[in-house]
């Protein structure tokens, strides 16, 4: 499966963020969105990766960007995970049909029934500006995301 | 592979000679249990490599996960004013299980720091920006959790048990 690349339109999705609230990508039109697909709640590497993004809320705010985590875990699992780790950003549940959003972005691992560890930076017009698939065991950090948000900020202010 | 965005300079806290063949740099968090596990391993590696190795420590506190990490980072920076950075760094890791405001005061007293200055530095958050600068430099270098090691400027993406780490370090000493 090949991840969608820069220049492609980011597929629309509507996924649960809480038991009674759904979030659609199109709601964020006009501002950058960072999608962080990750394999599963609670696994140690994901925890570190999302924990790092959690420390960077101020940086994402500076670029007026919204960070969204997505995995195939159910919403109750997400709620417990986010509460335990004190996350300040939404975790969306790509649960039913399982992995449909990950499949649309080309980052679903059929064999494992989980998504890749993949990052997408989407601009205010809904176009993918940067995508990156990390080896599953390796936490991709945040340098690529921040570089792209900075570049986006520059093109916008021109 | 990610590489160090902020080169090692005189502003860094370093042990060993600037002329050493190998520089091991850690982005660490004083309350992170994995950094606590890495602490004696680094001591062992330093003892084995001697003058061939320089060790540099930069702050990477994950404040949302570790409530004392930021305070500890600022305490170590404040201790550096009295020339006691490494003493504070070591004491924080050696007492990690009971890390608290009181523990840090106790360490400061034992190290003979200028206590009124130390207390004022902590109260006024004097080193907050310094720690943040370390943190953001780390993020730009691809730091992805703690501890995160760089060997001669390249991120070490392998495990950091004694054997793996010392083999990786040795491969740079050629």
Short mmCIF file of C-alpha atoms in Angstrom, two decimals:
data_model
loop_
_atom_site.label_atom_id
_atom_site.label_comp_id
_atom_site.label_asym_id
_atom_site.label_seq_id
_atom_site.Cartn_x
_atom_site.Cartn_y
_atom_site.Cartn_z
CA UNK A 1 0.00 0.00 0.00
CA UNK A 2 1.43 3.40 -0.96
CA UNK A 3 0.88 6.43 1.22
CA UNK A 4 -0.68 9.47 -0.46
CA UNK A 5 1.94 12.02 -1.42
CA UNK A 6 2.44 15.77 -1.46
CA UNK A 7 0.19 17.51 -3.99
CA UNK A 8 -2.70 15.05 -3.61
CA UNK A 9 -6.04 16.04 -2.14
CA UNK A 10 -6.46 14.78 1.42
CA UNK A 11 -9.45 12.38 1.49
CA UNK A 12 -12.35 13.64 3.60
CA UNK A 13 -13.25 11.63 6.71
CA UNK A 14 -15.70 11.84 9.56
CA UNK A 15 -14.63 9.94 12.66
CA UNK A 16 -15.64 9.79 16.31
CA UNK A 17 -13.62 11.95 18.72
CA UNK A 18 -15.82 11.19 21.73
CA UNK A 19 -18.79 8.83 22.18
CA UNK A 20 -21.15 11.59 20.97
CA UNK A 21 -18.99 13.84 18.83
CA UNK A 22 -17.67 13.33 15.33
CA UNK A 23 -14.95 15.31 13.59
CA UNK A 24 -14.56 15.87 9.84
CA UNK A 25 -11.39 16.97 8.12
CA UNK A 26 -13.29 19.66 6.19
CA UNK A 27 -14.08 21.47 9.46
CA UNK A 28 -10.46 22.61 9.52
CA UNK A 29 -10.46 24.24 6.09
CA UNK A 30 -8.42 27.45 6.20
CA UNK A 31 -5.82 26.17 8.63
CA UNK A 32 -3.13 23.50 8.53
CA UNK A 33 -3.88 20.04 9.91
CA UNK A 34 -1.33 17.48 11.02
CA UNK A 35 -2.63 13.90 10.86
CA UNK A 36 -0.65 11.43 12.93
CA UNK A 37 -1.69 7.85 12.16
CA UNK A 38 -0.29 5.42 14.72
CA UNK A 39 -0.71 1.66 15.19
CA UNK A 40 -2.30 1.43 18.63
CA UNK A 41 -3.04 3.15 21.93
CA UNK A 42 -0.82 2.15 24.87
CA UNK A 43 2.09 0.69 22.92
CA UNK A 44 5.32 2.25 24.20
CA UNK A 45 6.58 3.91 21.02
CA UNK A 46 3.23 5.53 20.21
CA UNK A 47 3.10 6.85 23.73
CA UNK A 48 6.45 8.57 23.30
CA UNK A 49 5.55 9.95 19.90
CA UNK A 50 2.24 11.43 20.99
CA UNK A 51 3.82 12.55 24.28
CA UNK A 52 6.31 14.58 22.27
CA UNK A 53 3.54 16.20 20.20
CA UNK A 54 1.72 16.96 23.44
CA UNK A 55 4.70 19.07 24.55
CA UNK A 56 4.56 20.99 21.29
CA UNK A 57 1.05 22.38 21.56
CA UNK A 58 2.44 25.93 21.69
CA UNK A 59 4.40 25.36 18.49
CA UNK A 60 1.37 24.00 16.62
CA UNK A 61 -0.68 26.93 17.90
CA UNK A 62 1.95 29.31 16.55
CA UNK A 63 1.26 27.99 13.05
CA UNK A 64 -2.47 27.92 13.76
CA UNK A 65 -2.27 24.18 13.07
CA UNK A 66 -4.43 21.41 14.50
CA UNK A 67 -2.87 18.10 15.44
CA UNK A 68 -5.05 15.00 15.21
CA UNK A 69 -4.09 11.45 16.22
CA UNK A 70 -5.81 8.54 14.44
CA UNK A 71 -5.73 4.82 15.17
CA UNK A 72 -8.09 1.86 14.81
CA UNK A 73 -8.74 1.76 18.57
CA UNK A 74 -12.29 2.21 19.82
CA UNK A 75 -13.39 5.51 21.29
CA UNK A 76 -13.51 4.30 24.91
CA UNK A 77 -9.96 3.09 24.61
CA UNK A 78 -8.93 6.49 23.19
CA UNK A 79 -10.66 8.29 26.07
CA UNK A 80 -8.83 6.27 28.72
CA UNK A 81 -5.52 6.63 26.89
CA UNK A 82 -5.86 10.41 26.40
CA UNK A 83 -6.85 10.89 30.02
CA UNK A 84 -3.97 8.78 31.32
CA UNK A 85 -1.41 10.66 29.20
CA UNK A 86 -3.06 14.09 29.59
CA UNK A 87 -3.17 14.67 25.84
CA UNK A 88 -4.35 18.08 24.68
CA UNK A 89 -5.35 17.03 21.17
CA UNK A 90 -8.10 14.81 19.76
CA UNK A 91 -7.64 11.11 19.08
CA UNK A 92 -9.99 9.89 16.35
CA UNK A 93 -11.27 6.38 16.13
CA UNK A 94 -10.86 4.70 12.73
CA UNK A 95 -12.84 1.81 14.11
CA UNK A 96 -15.87 1.03 11.91
CA UNK A 97 -15.44 0.17 9.12
CA UNK A 98 -12.09 -0.69 10.56
CA UNK A 99 -9.17 1.27 9.15
CA UNK A 100 -11.23 2.87 6.36
CA UNK A 101 -9.50 6.24 6.77
CA UNK A 102 -6.04 4.68 7.00
CA UNK A 103 -6.87 2.77 3.79
CA UNK A 104 -7.95 5.98 2.04
CA UNK A 105 -4.57 7.51 2.91
CA UNK A 106 -2.70 4.38 1.86
CA UNK A 107 -1.32 3.63 5.31
CA UNK A 108 -3.20 0.52 6.47
CA UNK A 109 -1.30 -2.66 7.31
CA UNK A 110 -3.69 -5.50 6.41
CA UNK A 111 -1.51 -8.13 8.03
CA UNK A 112 -1.56 -6.44 11.44
CA UNK A 113 -4.99 -4.82 11.24
CA UNK A 114 -3.39 -1.51 12.26
CA UNK A 115 -2.25 1.60 10.48
CA UNK A 116 1.32 2.51 9.71
CA UNK A 117 3.06 5.14 11.78
CA UNK A 118 2.42 7.88 9.23
CA UNK A 119 2.34 11.67 9.22
CA UNK A 120 0.48 14.01 6.87
CA UNK A 121 0.66 17.79 6.84
CA UNK A 122 -2.42 19.17 5.09
CA UNK A 123 -2.75 22.82 4.08
CA UNK A 124 -5.73 25.11 4.52
CA UNK A 125 -7.06 24.16 1.09
CA UNK A 126 -7.16 20.48 1.95
CA UNK A 127 -4.09 19.48 -0.08
CA UNK A 128 -1.38 17.19 1.27
CA UNK A 129 1.88 19.15 1.56
CA UNK A 130 4.05 16.46 3.10
CA UNK A 131 3.70 12.82 4.06
CA UNK A 132 6.02 10.45 5.81
CA UNK A 133 5.76 6.79 6.77
CA UNK A 134 8.10 5.81 9.58
CA UNK A 135 9.41 2.30 10.18
CA UNK A 136 6.84 0.93 12.67
CA UNK A 137 9.33 0.55 15.52
CA UNK A 138 10.79 4.04 15.12
CA UNK A 139 9.27 7.18 16.48
CA UNK A 140 9.46 9.80 13.70
CA UNK A 141 9.86 12.79 16.04
CA UNK A 142 8.48 16.20 15.10
CA UNK A 143 11.25 17.85 13.07
CA UNK A 144 9.65 17.04 9.69
CA UNK A 145 6.25 18.35 10.79
CA UNK A 146 7.63 21.63 12.13
CA UNK A 147 9.76 22.18 9.04
CA UNK A 148 6.70 21.78 6.84
CA UNK A 149 4.48 24.02 8.99
CA UNK A 150 7.16 26.68 8.89
CA UNK A 151 7.37 26.44 5.08
CA UNK A 152 3.56 26.64 4.87
CA UNK A 153 3.54 29.76 7.04
CA UNK A 154 6.05 31.40 4.71
CA UNK A 155 4.15 30.68 1.50
CA UNK A 156 0.97 31.95 3.08
CA UNK A 157 2.45 35.25 4.17
CA UNK A 158 3.85 35.97 0.67
CA UNK B 1 18.72 9.51 9.57
CA UNK B 2 18.26 12.57 11.75
CA UNK B 3 21.22 14.69 12.69
CA UNK B 4 21.97 17.32 15.27
CA UNK B 5 20.60 20.76 14.31
CA UNK B 6 22.45 22.62 17.08
CA UNK B 7 26.17 21.82 17.09
CA UNK B 8 27.94 21.22 20.40
CA UNK B 9 29.39 24.48 21.66
CA UNK B 10 30.94 26.03 24.74
CA UNK B 11 27.45 26.69 26.05
CA UNK B 12 26.91 22.95 26.46
CA UNK B 13 27.57 20.93 29.57
CA UNK B 14 30.30 18.48 28.58
CA UNK B 15 32.48 15.92 30.29
CA UNK B 16 35.74 15.00 28.59
CA UNK B 17 37.93 16.73 26.11
CA UNK B 18 36.60 18.74 23.13
CA UNK B 19 39.33 16.95 21.17
CA UNK B 20 37.89 13.50 21.92
CA UNK B 21 37.35 11.31 18.86
CA UNK B 22 33.76 10.53 19.82
CA UNK B 23 31.05 12.79 21.23
CA UNK B 24 28.01 11.16 22.80
CA UNK B 25 25.20 13.65 23.32
CA UNK B 26 22.08 12.84 25.34
CA UNK B 27 18.76 14.67 25.27
CA UNK B 28 17.40 13.64 28.63
CA UNK B 29 14.64 14.15 31.17
CA UNK B 30 15.54 13.84 34.88
CA UNK B 31 12.24 12.16 35.72
CA UNK B 32 12.18 9.75 32.79
CA UNK B 33 12.72 6.19 34.06
CA UNK B 34 14.51 5.15 30.85
CA UNK B 35 16.98 8.01 31.28
CA UNK B 36 17.43 6.76 34.83
CA UNK B 37 18.28 3.33 33.41
CA UNK B 38 20.69 4.85 30.90
CA UNK B 39 22.52 6.87 33.58
CA UNK B 40 24.75 4.05 34.97
CA UNK B 41 25.30 2.68 31.46
CA UNK B 42 26.76 6.02 30.35
CA UNK B 43 29.03 6.05 33.41
CA UNK B 44 30.25 2.60 32.41
CA UNK B 45 30.86 3.65 28.82
CA UNK B 46 32.76 6.72 30.01
CA UNK B 47 34.95 4.63 32.29
CA UNK B 48 35.72 2.19 29.48
CA UNK B 49 36.48 4.78 26.80
CA UNK B 50 38.31 7.33 28.94
CA UNK B 51 39.77 10.23 26.99
CA UNK B 52 38.39 9.00 23.69
CA UNK B 53 34.87 10.03 24.70
CA UNK B 54 33.21 13.37 25.37
CA UNK B 55 29.71 13.30 26.90
CA UNK B 56 27.24 16.17 26.49
CA UNK B 57 23.86 16.50 28.21
CA UNK B 58 20.95 18.67 27.01
CA UNK B 59 17.52 19.07 28.54
CA UNK B 60 14.44 17.45 27.05
CA UNK B 61 11.81 17.50 29.82
CA UNK B 62 8.47 15.89 28.91
CA UNK B 63 6.54 18.09 31.27
CA UNK B 64 3.08 16.67 30.65
CA UNK B 65 4.22 13.18 31.60
CA UNK B 66 6.70 14.11 34.33
CA UNK B 67 5.66 16.86 36.74
CA UNK B 68 9.18 17.41 38.18
CA UNK B 69 11.14 17.17 34.94
CA UNK B 70 11.14 20.88 34.17
CA UNK B 71 11.97 21.90 37.74
CA UNK B 72 14.84 19.41 37.82
CA UNK B 73 16.22 20.68 34.51
CA UNK B 74 16.16 24.27 35.81
CA UNK B 75 17.76 23.15 39.09
CA UNK B 76 20.67 21.54 37.24
CA UNK B 77 21.17 24.69 35.14
CA UNK B 78 21.17 26.77 38.29
CA UNK B 79 23.73 24.44 39.91
CA UNK B 80 25.94 25.06 36.87
CA UNK B 81 26.33 28.69 37.97
CA UNK B 82 28.30 27.35 40.97
CA UNK B 83 30.17 24.93 38.72
CA UNK B 84 28.13 21.99 40.01
CA UNK B 85 26.09 20.98 36.96
CA UNK B 86 27.34 17.40 36.80
CA UNK B 87 27.09 16.94 40.55
CA UNK B 88 23.42 18.00 40.39
CA UNK B 89 22.81 15.92 37.23
CA UNK B 90 24.22 12.81 38.90
CA UNK B 91 22.39 13.38 42.18
CA UNK B 92 19.07 13.87 40.38
CA UNK B 93 19.42 10.54 38.58
CA UNK B 94 20.68 8.76 41.66
CA UNK B 95 17.66 9.98 43.63
CA UNK B 96 15.17 9.78 40.78
CA UNK B 97 12.70 7.58 42.65
CA UNK B 98 12.15 10.30 45.27
CA UNK B 99 12.44 13.34 43.05
CA UNK B 100 10.59 16.33 44.50
CA UNK B 101 11.09 19.98 45.33
CA UNK B 102 12.39 19.01 48.78
CA UNK B 103 14.82 16.46 47.35
CA UNK B 104 16.27 19.11 45.05
CA UNK B 105 16.69 21.56 47.94
CA UNK B 106 18.40 18.84 49.95
CA UNK B 107 20.79 18.08 47.07
CA UNK B 108 21.52 21.79 46.61
CA UNK B 109 22.39 22.02 50.32
CA UNK B 110 24.63 18.94 50.20
CA UNK B 111 26.44 20.23 47.13
CA UNK B 112 27.14 23.49 48.90
CA UNK B 113 25.39 25.67 46.32
CA UNK B 114 24.72 29.31 47.05
CA UNK B 115 21.28 28.52 48.46
CA UNK B 116 19.70 31.96 48.36
CA UNK B 117 20.66 32.34 44.71
CA UNK B 118 19.48 28.79 43.91
CA UNK B 119 16.10 29.38 45.56
CA UNK B 120 15.69 32.67 43.72
CA UNK B 121 16.64 31.09 40.35
CA UNK B 122 14.02 28.39 40.86
CA UNK B 123 11.36 30.85 42.04
CA UNK B 124 11.99 33.29 39.18
CA UNK B 125 12.21 30.47 36.60
CA UNK B 126 15.55 31.94 35.55
CA UNK B 127 16.50 29.00 33.34
CA UNK B 128 13.08 28.35 31.80
CA UNK B 129 14.10 29.81 28.43
CA UNK B 130 17.40 27.99 28.47
CA UNK B 131 15.61 24.66 28.98
CA UNK B 132 13.06 25.49 26.30
CA UNK B 133 15.87 26.34 23.89
CA UNK B 134 17.47 22.95 24.55
CA UNK B 135 14.10 21.29 24.03
CA UNK B 136 13.30 23.00 20.72
CA UNK B 137 16.83 22.40 19.44
CA UNK B 138 16.22 18.75 20.23
CA UNK B 139 12.88 18.70 18.42
CA UNK B 140 14.51 20.22 15.33
CA UNK B 141 17.23 17.57 15.50
CA UNK B 142 14.64 14.79 15.45
CA UNK B 143 14.62 13.93 19.15
CA UNK B 144 11.72 11.53 19.44
CA UNK B 145 11.55 10.63 23.11
CA UNK B 146 13.95 10.26 25.99
CA UNK B 147 16.69 9.39 26.28
CA UNK B 148 17.70 10.29 22.73
CA UNK B 149 21.37 9.90 21.85
CA UNK B 150 23.47 11.42 19.11
CA UNK B 151 26.93 10.08 18.31
CA UNK B 152 29.12 12.60 16.52
CA UNK B 153 25.96 14.41 15.48
CA UNK B 154 23.98 11.43 14.13
CA UNK B 155 20.91 10.13 15.93
CA UNK B 156 21.49 6.72 17.47
CA UNK B 157 18.39 4.72 16.48
CA UNK B 158 19.57 1.47 18.03
CA UNK B 159 19.13 0.20 21.59
CA UNK B 160 21.34 1.73 24.28
CA UNK B 161 22.24 -1.24 26.41
CA UNK B 162 25.94 -1.23 27.31
CA UNK B 163 27.02 -3.56 24.55
CA UNK B 164 25.14 -1.92 21.69
CA UNK B 165 26.01 1.59 22.77
CA UNK B 166 29.70 0.90 23.31
CA UNK B 167 29.94 -0.91 19.97
CA UNK B 168 28.31 2.03 18.21
CA UNK B 169 30.64 4.47 19.94
CA UNK B 170 33.67 2.35 19.05
CA UNK B 171 32.67 2.34 15.38
CA UNK B 172 33.11 6.15 15.36
CA UNK B 173 36.56 5.89 16.92
CA UNK B 174 38.51 4.81 13.87
#
